[in-house]
Coordinates of N, CA and C in Angstrom, one line a residue:
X1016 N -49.2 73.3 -97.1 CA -49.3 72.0 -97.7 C -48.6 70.9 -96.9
X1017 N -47.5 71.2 -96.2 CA -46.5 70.3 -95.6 C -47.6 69.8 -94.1
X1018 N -48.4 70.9 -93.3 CA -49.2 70.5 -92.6 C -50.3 69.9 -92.5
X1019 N -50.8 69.9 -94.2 CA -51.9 69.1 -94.8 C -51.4 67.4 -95.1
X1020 N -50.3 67.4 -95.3 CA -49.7 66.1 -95.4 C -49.3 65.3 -93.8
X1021 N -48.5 66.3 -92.8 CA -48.9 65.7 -91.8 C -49.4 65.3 -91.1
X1022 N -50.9 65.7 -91.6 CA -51.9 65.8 -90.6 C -52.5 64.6 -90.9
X1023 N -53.0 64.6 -92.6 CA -53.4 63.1 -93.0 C -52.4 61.7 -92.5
X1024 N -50.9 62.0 -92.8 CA -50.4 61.0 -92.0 C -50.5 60.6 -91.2
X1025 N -50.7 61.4 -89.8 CA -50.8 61.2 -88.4 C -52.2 60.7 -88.5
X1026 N -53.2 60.5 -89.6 CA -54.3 60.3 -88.9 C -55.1 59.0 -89.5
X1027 N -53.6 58.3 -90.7 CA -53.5 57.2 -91.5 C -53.0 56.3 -90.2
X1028 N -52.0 57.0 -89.5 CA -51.4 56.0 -88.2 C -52.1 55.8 -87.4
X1029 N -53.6 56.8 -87.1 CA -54.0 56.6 -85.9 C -54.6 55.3 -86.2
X1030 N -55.5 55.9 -87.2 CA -56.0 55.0 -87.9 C -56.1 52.9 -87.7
X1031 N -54.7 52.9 -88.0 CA -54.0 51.8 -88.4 C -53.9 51.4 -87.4
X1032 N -53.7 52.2 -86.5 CA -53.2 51.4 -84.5 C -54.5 51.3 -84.1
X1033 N -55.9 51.8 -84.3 CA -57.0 51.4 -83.6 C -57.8 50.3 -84.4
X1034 N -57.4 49.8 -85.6 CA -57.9 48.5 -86.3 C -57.3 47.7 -85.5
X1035 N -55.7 47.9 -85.2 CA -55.2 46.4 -85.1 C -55.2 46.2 -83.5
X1036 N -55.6 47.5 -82.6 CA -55.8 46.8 -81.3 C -57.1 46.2 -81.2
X1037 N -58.2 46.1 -81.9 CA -58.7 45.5 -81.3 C -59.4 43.9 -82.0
X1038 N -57.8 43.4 -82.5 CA -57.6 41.9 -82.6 C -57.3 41.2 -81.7
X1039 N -57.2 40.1 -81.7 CA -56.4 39.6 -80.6 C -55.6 38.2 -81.1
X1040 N -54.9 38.3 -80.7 CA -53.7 37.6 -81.0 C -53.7 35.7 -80.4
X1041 N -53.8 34.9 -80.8 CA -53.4 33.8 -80.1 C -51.7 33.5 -79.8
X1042 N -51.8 33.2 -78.3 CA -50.8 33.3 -78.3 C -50.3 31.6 -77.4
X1043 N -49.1 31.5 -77.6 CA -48.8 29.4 -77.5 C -48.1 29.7 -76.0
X1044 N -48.3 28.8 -75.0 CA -47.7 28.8 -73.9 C -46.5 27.8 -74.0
X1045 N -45.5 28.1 -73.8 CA -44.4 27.2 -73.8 C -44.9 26.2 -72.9
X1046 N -44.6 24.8 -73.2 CA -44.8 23.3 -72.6 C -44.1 23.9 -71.0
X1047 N -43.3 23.8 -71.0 CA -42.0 24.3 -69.6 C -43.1 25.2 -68.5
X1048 N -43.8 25.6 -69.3 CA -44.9 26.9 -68.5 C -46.1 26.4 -67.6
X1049 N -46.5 25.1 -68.5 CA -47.8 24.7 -68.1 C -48.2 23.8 -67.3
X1050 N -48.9 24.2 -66.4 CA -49.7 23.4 -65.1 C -50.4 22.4 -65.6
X1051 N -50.2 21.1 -65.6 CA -51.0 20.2 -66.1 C -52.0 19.7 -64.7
X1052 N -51.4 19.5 -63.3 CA -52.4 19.0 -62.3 C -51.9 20.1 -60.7
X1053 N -53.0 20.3 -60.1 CA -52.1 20.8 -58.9 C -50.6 20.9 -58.2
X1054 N -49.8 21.1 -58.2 CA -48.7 21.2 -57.8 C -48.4 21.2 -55.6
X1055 N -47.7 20.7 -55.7 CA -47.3 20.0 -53.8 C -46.4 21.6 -53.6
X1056 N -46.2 21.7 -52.3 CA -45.8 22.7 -51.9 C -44.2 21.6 -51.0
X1057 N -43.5 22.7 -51.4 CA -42.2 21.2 -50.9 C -41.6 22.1 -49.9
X1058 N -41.7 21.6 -48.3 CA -41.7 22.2 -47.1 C -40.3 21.9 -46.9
X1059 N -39.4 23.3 -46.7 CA -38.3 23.3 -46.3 C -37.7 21.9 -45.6
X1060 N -36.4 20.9 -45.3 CA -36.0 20.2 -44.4 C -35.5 20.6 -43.1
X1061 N -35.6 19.9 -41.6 CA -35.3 20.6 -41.0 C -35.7 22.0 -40.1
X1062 N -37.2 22.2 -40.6 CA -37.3 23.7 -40.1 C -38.0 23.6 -39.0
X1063 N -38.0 24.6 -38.4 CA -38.2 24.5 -36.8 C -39.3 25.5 -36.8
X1064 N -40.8 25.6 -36.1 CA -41.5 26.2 -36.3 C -41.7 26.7 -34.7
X1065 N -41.7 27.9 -34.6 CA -41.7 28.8 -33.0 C -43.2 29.1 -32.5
X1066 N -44.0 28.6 -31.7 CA -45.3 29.1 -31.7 C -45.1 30.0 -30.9
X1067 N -46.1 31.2 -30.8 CA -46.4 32.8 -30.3 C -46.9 31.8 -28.7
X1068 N -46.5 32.6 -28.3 CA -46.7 32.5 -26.4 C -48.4 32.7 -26.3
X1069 N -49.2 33.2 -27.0 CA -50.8 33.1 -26.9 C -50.8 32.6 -28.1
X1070 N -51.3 31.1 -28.8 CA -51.8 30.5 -29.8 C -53.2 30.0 -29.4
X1071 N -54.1 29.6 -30.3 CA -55.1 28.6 -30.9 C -55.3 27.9 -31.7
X1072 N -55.6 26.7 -31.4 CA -55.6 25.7 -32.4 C -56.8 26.5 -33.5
X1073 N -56.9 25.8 -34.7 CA -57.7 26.1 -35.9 C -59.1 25.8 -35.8
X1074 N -60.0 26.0 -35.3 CA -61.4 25.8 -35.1 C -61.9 25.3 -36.8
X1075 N -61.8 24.2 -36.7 CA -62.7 23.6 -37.9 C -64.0 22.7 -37.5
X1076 N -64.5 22.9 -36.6 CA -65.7 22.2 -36.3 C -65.7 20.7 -35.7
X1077 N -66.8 20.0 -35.7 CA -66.5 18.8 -35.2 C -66.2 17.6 -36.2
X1078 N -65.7 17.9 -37.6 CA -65.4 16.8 -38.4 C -63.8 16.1 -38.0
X1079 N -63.8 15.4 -39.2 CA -63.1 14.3 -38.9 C -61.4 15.4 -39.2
X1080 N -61.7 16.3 -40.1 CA -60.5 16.6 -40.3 C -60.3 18.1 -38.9
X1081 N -61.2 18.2 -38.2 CA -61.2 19.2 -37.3 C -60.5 18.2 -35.8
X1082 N -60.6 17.4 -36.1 CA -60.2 16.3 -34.6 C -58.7 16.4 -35.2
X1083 N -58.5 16.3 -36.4 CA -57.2 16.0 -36.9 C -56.2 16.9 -36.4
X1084 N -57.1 17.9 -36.7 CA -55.8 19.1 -36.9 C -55.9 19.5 -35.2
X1085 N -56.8 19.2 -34.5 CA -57.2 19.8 -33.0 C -56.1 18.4 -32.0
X1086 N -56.1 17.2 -33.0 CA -54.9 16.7 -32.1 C -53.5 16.8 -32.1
X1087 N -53.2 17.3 -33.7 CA -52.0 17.6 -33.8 C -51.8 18.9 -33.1
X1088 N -52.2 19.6 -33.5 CA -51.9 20.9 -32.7 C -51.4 20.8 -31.4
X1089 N -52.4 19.3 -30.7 CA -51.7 19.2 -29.3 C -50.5 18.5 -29.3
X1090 N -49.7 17.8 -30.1 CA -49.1 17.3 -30.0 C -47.9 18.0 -30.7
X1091 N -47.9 18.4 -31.8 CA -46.8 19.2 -31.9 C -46.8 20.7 -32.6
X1092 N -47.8 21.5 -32.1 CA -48.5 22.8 -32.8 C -48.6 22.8 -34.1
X1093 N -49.2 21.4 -34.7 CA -49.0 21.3 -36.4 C -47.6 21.3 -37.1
X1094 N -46.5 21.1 -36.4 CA -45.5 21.0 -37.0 C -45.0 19.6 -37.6
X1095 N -45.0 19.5 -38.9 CA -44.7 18.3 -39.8 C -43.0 17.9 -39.3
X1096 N -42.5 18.6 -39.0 CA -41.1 19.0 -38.8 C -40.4 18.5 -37.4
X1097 N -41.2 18.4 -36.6 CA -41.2 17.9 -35.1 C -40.5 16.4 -34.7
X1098 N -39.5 16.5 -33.8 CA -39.5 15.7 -32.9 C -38.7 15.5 -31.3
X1099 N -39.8 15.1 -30.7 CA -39.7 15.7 -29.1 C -38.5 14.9 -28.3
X1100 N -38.5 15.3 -27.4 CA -37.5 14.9 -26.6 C -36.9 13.1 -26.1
X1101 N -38.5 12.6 -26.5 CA -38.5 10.5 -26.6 C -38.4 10.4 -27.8
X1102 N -38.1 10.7 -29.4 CA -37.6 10.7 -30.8 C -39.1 10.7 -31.0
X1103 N -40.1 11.1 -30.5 CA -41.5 10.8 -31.5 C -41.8 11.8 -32.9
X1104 N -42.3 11.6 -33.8 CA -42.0 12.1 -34.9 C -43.3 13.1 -35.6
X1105 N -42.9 13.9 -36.2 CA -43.8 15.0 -37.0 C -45.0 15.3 -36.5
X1106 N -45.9 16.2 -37.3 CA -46.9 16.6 -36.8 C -48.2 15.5 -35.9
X1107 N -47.7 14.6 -36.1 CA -49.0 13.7 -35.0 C -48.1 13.0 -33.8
X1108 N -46.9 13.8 -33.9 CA -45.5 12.3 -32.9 C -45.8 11.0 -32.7
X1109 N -45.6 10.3 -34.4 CA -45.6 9.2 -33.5 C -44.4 8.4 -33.7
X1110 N -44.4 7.1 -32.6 CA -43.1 6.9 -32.4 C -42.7 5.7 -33.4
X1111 N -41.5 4.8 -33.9 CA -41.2 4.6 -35.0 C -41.7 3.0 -34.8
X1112 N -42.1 2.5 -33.4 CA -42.7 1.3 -33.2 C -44.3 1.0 -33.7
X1113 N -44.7 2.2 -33.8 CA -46.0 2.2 -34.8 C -46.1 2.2 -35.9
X1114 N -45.2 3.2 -36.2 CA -45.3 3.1 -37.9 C -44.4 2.2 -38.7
X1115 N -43.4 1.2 -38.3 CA -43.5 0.1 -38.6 C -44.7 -0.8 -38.8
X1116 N -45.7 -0.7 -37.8 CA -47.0 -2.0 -37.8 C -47.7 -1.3 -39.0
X1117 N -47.2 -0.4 -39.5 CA -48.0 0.5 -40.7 C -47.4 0.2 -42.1
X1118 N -45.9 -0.6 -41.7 CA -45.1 -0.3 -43.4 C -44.2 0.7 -43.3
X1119 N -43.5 1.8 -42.3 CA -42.7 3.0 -42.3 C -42.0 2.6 -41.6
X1120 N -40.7 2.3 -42.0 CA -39.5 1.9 -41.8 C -38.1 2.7 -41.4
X1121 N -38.7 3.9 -42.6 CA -37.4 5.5 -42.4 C -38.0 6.5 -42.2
X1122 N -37.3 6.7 -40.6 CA -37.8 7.7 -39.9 C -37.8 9.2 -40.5
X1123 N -36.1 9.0 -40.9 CA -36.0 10.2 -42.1 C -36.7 10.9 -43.1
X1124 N -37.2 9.7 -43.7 CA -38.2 9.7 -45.0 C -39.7 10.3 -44.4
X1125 N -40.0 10.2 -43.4 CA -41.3 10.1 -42.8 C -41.1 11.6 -42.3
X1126 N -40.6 11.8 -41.8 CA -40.4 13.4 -40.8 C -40.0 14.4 -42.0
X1127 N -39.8 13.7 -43.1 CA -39.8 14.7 -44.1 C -40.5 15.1 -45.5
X1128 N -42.1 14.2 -45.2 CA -42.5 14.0 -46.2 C -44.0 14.3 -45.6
X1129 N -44.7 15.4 -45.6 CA -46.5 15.7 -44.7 C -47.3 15.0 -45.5
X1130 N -47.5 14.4 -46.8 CA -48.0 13.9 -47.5 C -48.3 12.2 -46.8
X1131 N -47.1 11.6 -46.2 CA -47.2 10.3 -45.9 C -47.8 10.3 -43.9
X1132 N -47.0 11.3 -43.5 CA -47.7 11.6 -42.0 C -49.2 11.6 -42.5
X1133 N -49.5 12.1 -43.0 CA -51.6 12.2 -43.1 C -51.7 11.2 -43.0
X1134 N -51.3 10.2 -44.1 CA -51.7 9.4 -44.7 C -51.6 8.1 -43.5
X1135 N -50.6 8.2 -43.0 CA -50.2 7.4 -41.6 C -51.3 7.8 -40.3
X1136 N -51.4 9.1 -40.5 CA -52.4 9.0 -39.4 C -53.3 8.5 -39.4
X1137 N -54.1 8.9 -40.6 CA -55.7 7.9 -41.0 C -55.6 6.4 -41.0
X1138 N -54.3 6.0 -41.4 CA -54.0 4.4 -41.1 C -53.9 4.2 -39.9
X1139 N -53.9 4.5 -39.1 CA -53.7 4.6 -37.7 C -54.9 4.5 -36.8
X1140 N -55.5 5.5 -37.4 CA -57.0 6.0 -36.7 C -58.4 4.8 -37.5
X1141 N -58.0 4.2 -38.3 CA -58.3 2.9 -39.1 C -57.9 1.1 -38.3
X1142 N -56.8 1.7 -38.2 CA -56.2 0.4 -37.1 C -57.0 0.5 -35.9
X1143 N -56.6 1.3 -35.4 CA -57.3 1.4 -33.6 C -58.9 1.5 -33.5
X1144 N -59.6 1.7 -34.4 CA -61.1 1.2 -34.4 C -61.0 0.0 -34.6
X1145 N -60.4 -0.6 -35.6 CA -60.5 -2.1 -35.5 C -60.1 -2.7 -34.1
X1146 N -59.2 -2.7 -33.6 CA -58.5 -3.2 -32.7 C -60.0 -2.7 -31.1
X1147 N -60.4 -1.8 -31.2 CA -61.0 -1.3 -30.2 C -63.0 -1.5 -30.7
X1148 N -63.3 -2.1 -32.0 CA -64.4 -2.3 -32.2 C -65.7 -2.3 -31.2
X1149 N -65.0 -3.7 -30.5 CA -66.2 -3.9 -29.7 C -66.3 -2.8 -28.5
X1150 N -65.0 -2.5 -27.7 CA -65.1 -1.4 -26.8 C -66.1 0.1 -26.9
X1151 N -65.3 0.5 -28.7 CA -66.2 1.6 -28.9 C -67.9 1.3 -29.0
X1152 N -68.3 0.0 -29.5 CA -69.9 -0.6 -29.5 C -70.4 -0.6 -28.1
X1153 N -69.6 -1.1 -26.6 CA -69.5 -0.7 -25.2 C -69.9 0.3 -24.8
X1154 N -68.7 1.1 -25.2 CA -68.7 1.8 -24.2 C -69.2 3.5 -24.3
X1155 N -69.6 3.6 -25.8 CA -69.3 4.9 -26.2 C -71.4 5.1 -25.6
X1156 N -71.2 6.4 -24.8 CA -72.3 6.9 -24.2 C -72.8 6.8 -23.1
X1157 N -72.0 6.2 -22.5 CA -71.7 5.9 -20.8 C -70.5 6.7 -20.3
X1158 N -70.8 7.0 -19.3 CA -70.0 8.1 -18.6 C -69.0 7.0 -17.2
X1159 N -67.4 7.7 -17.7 CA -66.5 7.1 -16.1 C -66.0 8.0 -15.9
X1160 N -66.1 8.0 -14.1 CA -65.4 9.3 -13.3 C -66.2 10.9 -14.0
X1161 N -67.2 10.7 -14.4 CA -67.4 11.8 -15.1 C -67.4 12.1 -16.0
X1162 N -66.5 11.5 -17.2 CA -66.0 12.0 -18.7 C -67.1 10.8 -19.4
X1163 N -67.6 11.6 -19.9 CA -68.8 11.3 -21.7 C -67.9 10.4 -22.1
X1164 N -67.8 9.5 -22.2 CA -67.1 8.5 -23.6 C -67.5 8.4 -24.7
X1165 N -66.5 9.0 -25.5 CA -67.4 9.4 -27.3 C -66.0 8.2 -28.3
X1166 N -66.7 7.9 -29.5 CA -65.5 7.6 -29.9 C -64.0 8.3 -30.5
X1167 N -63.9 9.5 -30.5 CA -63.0 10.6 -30.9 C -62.2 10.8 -29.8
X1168 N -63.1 10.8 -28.8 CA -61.9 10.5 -27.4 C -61.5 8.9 -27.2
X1169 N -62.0 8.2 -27.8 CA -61.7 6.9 -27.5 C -60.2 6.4 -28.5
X1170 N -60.2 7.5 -29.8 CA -59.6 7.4 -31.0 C -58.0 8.1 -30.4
X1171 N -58.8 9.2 -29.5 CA -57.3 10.3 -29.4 C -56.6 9.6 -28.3
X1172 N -57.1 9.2 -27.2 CA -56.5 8.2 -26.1 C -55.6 7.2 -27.0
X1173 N -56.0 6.5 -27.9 CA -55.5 5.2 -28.3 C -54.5 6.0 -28.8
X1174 N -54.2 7.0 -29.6 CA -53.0 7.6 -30.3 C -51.7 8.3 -29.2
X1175 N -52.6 8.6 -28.1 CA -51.5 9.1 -27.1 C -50.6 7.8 -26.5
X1176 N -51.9 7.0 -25.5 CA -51.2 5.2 -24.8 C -51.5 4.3 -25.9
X1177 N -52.0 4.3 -26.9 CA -52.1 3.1 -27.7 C -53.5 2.5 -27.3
X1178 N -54.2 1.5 -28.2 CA -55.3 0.9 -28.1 C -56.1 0.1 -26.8
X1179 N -54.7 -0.6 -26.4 CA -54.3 -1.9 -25.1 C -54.8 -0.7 -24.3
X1180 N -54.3 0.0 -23.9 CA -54.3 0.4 -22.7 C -55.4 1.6 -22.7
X1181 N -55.7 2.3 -23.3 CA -57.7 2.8 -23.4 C -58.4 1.7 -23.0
X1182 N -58.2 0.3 -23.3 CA -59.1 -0.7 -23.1 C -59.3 -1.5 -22.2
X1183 N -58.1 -1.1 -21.0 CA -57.8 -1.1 -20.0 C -58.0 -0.7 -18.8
X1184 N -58.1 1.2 -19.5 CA -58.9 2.3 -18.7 C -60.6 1.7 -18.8
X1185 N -60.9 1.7 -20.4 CA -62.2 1.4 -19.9 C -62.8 0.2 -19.2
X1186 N -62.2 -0.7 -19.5 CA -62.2 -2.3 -18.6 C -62.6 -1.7 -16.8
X1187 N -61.6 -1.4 -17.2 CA -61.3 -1.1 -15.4 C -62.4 0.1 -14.6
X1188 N -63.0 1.2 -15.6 CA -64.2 1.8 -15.4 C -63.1 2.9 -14.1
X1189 N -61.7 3.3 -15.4 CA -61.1 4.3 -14.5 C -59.7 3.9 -13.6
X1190 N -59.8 2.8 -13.0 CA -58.9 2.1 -12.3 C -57.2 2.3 -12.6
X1191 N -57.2 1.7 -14.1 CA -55.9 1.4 -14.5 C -56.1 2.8 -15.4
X1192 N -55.2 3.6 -15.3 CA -54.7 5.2 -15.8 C -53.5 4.9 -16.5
X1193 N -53.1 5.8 -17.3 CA -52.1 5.7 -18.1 C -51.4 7.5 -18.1
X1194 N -50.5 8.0 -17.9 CA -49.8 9.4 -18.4 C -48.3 9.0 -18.8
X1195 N -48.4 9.9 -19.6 CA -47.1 9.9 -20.5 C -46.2 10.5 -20.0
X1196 N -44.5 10.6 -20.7 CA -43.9 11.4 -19.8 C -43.9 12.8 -19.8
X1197 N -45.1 13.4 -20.0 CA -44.7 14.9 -20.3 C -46.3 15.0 -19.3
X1198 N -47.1 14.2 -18.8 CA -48.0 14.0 -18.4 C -49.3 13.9 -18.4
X1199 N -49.7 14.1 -19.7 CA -50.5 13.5 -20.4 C -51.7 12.3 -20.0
X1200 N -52.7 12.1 -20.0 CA -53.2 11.3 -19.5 C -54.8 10.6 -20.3
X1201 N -55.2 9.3 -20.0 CA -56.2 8.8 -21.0 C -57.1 10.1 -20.9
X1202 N -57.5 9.8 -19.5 CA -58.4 10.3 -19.4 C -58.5 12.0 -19.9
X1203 N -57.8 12.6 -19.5 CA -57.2 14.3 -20.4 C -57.9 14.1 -21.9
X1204 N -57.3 13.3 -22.5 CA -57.8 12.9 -24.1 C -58.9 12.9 -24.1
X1205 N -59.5 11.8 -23.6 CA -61.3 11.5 -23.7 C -62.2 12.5 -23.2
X1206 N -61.5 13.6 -22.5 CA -62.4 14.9 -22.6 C -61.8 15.6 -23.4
X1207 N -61.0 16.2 -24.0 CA -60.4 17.1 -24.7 C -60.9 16.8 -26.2
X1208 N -60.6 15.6 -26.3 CA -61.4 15.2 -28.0 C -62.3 14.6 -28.1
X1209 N -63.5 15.0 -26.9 CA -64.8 14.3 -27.5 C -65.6 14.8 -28.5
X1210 N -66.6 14.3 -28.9 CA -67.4 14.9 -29.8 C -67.6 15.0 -31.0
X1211 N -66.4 14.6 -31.8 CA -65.8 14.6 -33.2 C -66.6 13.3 -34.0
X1212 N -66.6 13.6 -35.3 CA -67.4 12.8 -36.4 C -66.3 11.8 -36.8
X1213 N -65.9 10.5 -36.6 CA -64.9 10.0 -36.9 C -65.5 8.7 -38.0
X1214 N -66.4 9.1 -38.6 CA -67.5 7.9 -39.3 C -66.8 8.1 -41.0
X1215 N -65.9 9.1 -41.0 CA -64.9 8.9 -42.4 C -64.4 8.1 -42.8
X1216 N -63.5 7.3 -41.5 CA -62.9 6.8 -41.4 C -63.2 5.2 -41.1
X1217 N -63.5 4.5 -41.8 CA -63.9 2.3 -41.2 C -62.6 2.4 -40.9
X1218 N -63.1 1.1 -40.0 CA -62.0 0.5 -38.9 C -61.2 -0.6 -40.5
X1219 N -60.4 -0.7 -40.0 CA -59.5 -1.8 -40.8 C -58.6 -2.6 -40.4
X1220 N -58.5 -3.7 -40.7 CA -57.9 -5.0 -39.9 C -55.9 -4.6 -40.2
X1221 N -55.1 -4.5 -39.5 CA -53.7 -4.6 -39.6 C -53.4 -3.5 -41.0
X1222 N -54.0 -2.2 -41.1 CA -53.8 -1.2 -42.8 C -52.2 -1.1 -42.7
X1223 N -52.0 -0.9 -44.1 CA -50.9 -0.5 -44.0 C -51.1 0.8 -45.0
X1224 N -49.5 1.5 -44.5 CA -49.6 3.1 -45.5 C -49.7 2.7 -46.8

């Protein structure tokens, strides 16, 4: 008898646990929990990024964001964090006399913020089409000393010597050269970054960030 009661019990319980699993329950996410829009990734201050002795830049093709990342890479292996031995700053180095003509005033604030560096570059790469309009209407598809003149090389030159002095090299059809102090040079740029789609981007008169 005592087994006949057991057994019905045990099988009132099974019972009872296979109704109720297969409800489902609503359940409330605490406010504190919930993702209302994408969330920023907040990059250490200060960090120093070591590149491997064999690297490659990120092959993204010939768009506008593939020149981007193909010039930073040269300039400071994509490190947001960077600055070189002349104080030039974050992942595109640039130096603090530009991004003034931009509106960026703290260097501090700038070398620690990748959100406002983009944003500065594109304003940048917006300025110097303006500034170089007619040049790029010139000169882009004529060859000096050999190098294809594209506007992406015309764009990366102006970001290494500035606008003046691309315009100078091309004026001059080669003549007047420009290298940096680490040696660098127009002409290096205008083959290195030709070919790129930079039509994302209109020229714009004096942008600011």
């Amino acid at each position: 008898m005592r087994r006949c009661i057991f057994f019905f019990s045990s099988l009132i319980m099974l019972l009872v646990f296979v109704s109720f699993s297969g409800l489902s329950l609503d359940t409330t996410v605490p406010r504190t929990l919930k993702v209302d829009e994408p969330t920023e990734v907040l990059f250490p201050k200060n960090k120093t990024v070591l590149a491997p002795a064999m690297v490659t830049p990120p092959f993204l093709g010939s768009t506008f964001h593939g020149f981007k990342e193909a010039l930073a890479f040269k300039e400071s292996s994509g490190n947001y964090f960077a600055t070189n031995t002349l104080g030039y700053l974050g992942k595109y180095q640039f130096g603090i006399n530009t991004l003034e003509l931009m509106g960026v005033y703290n260097s501090s604030v700038f070398l620690n913020d990748p959100k406002l560096q983009e944003k500065a570059f594109e304003t940048n790469i917006a300025r110097n089409k303006w500034i170089m309009r007619r040049d790029i209407k010139k000169y882009v598809g004529t060859s000096i000393k050999g190098v294809e003149i594209t506007e992406s090389g015309m764009l990366a030159a102006a970001h290494l010597a500035g606008p003046g002095n691309v315009m100078k090299y091309l004026r001059s059809y080669g003549k007047i050269n420009f290298k940096d102090a680490y040696g660098s040079t127009i002409v290096n740029y205008l083959r290195k970054f030709s070919g790129y789609d930079i039509s994302l981007v209109m020229p714009r008169r004096n942008p600011k960030v």
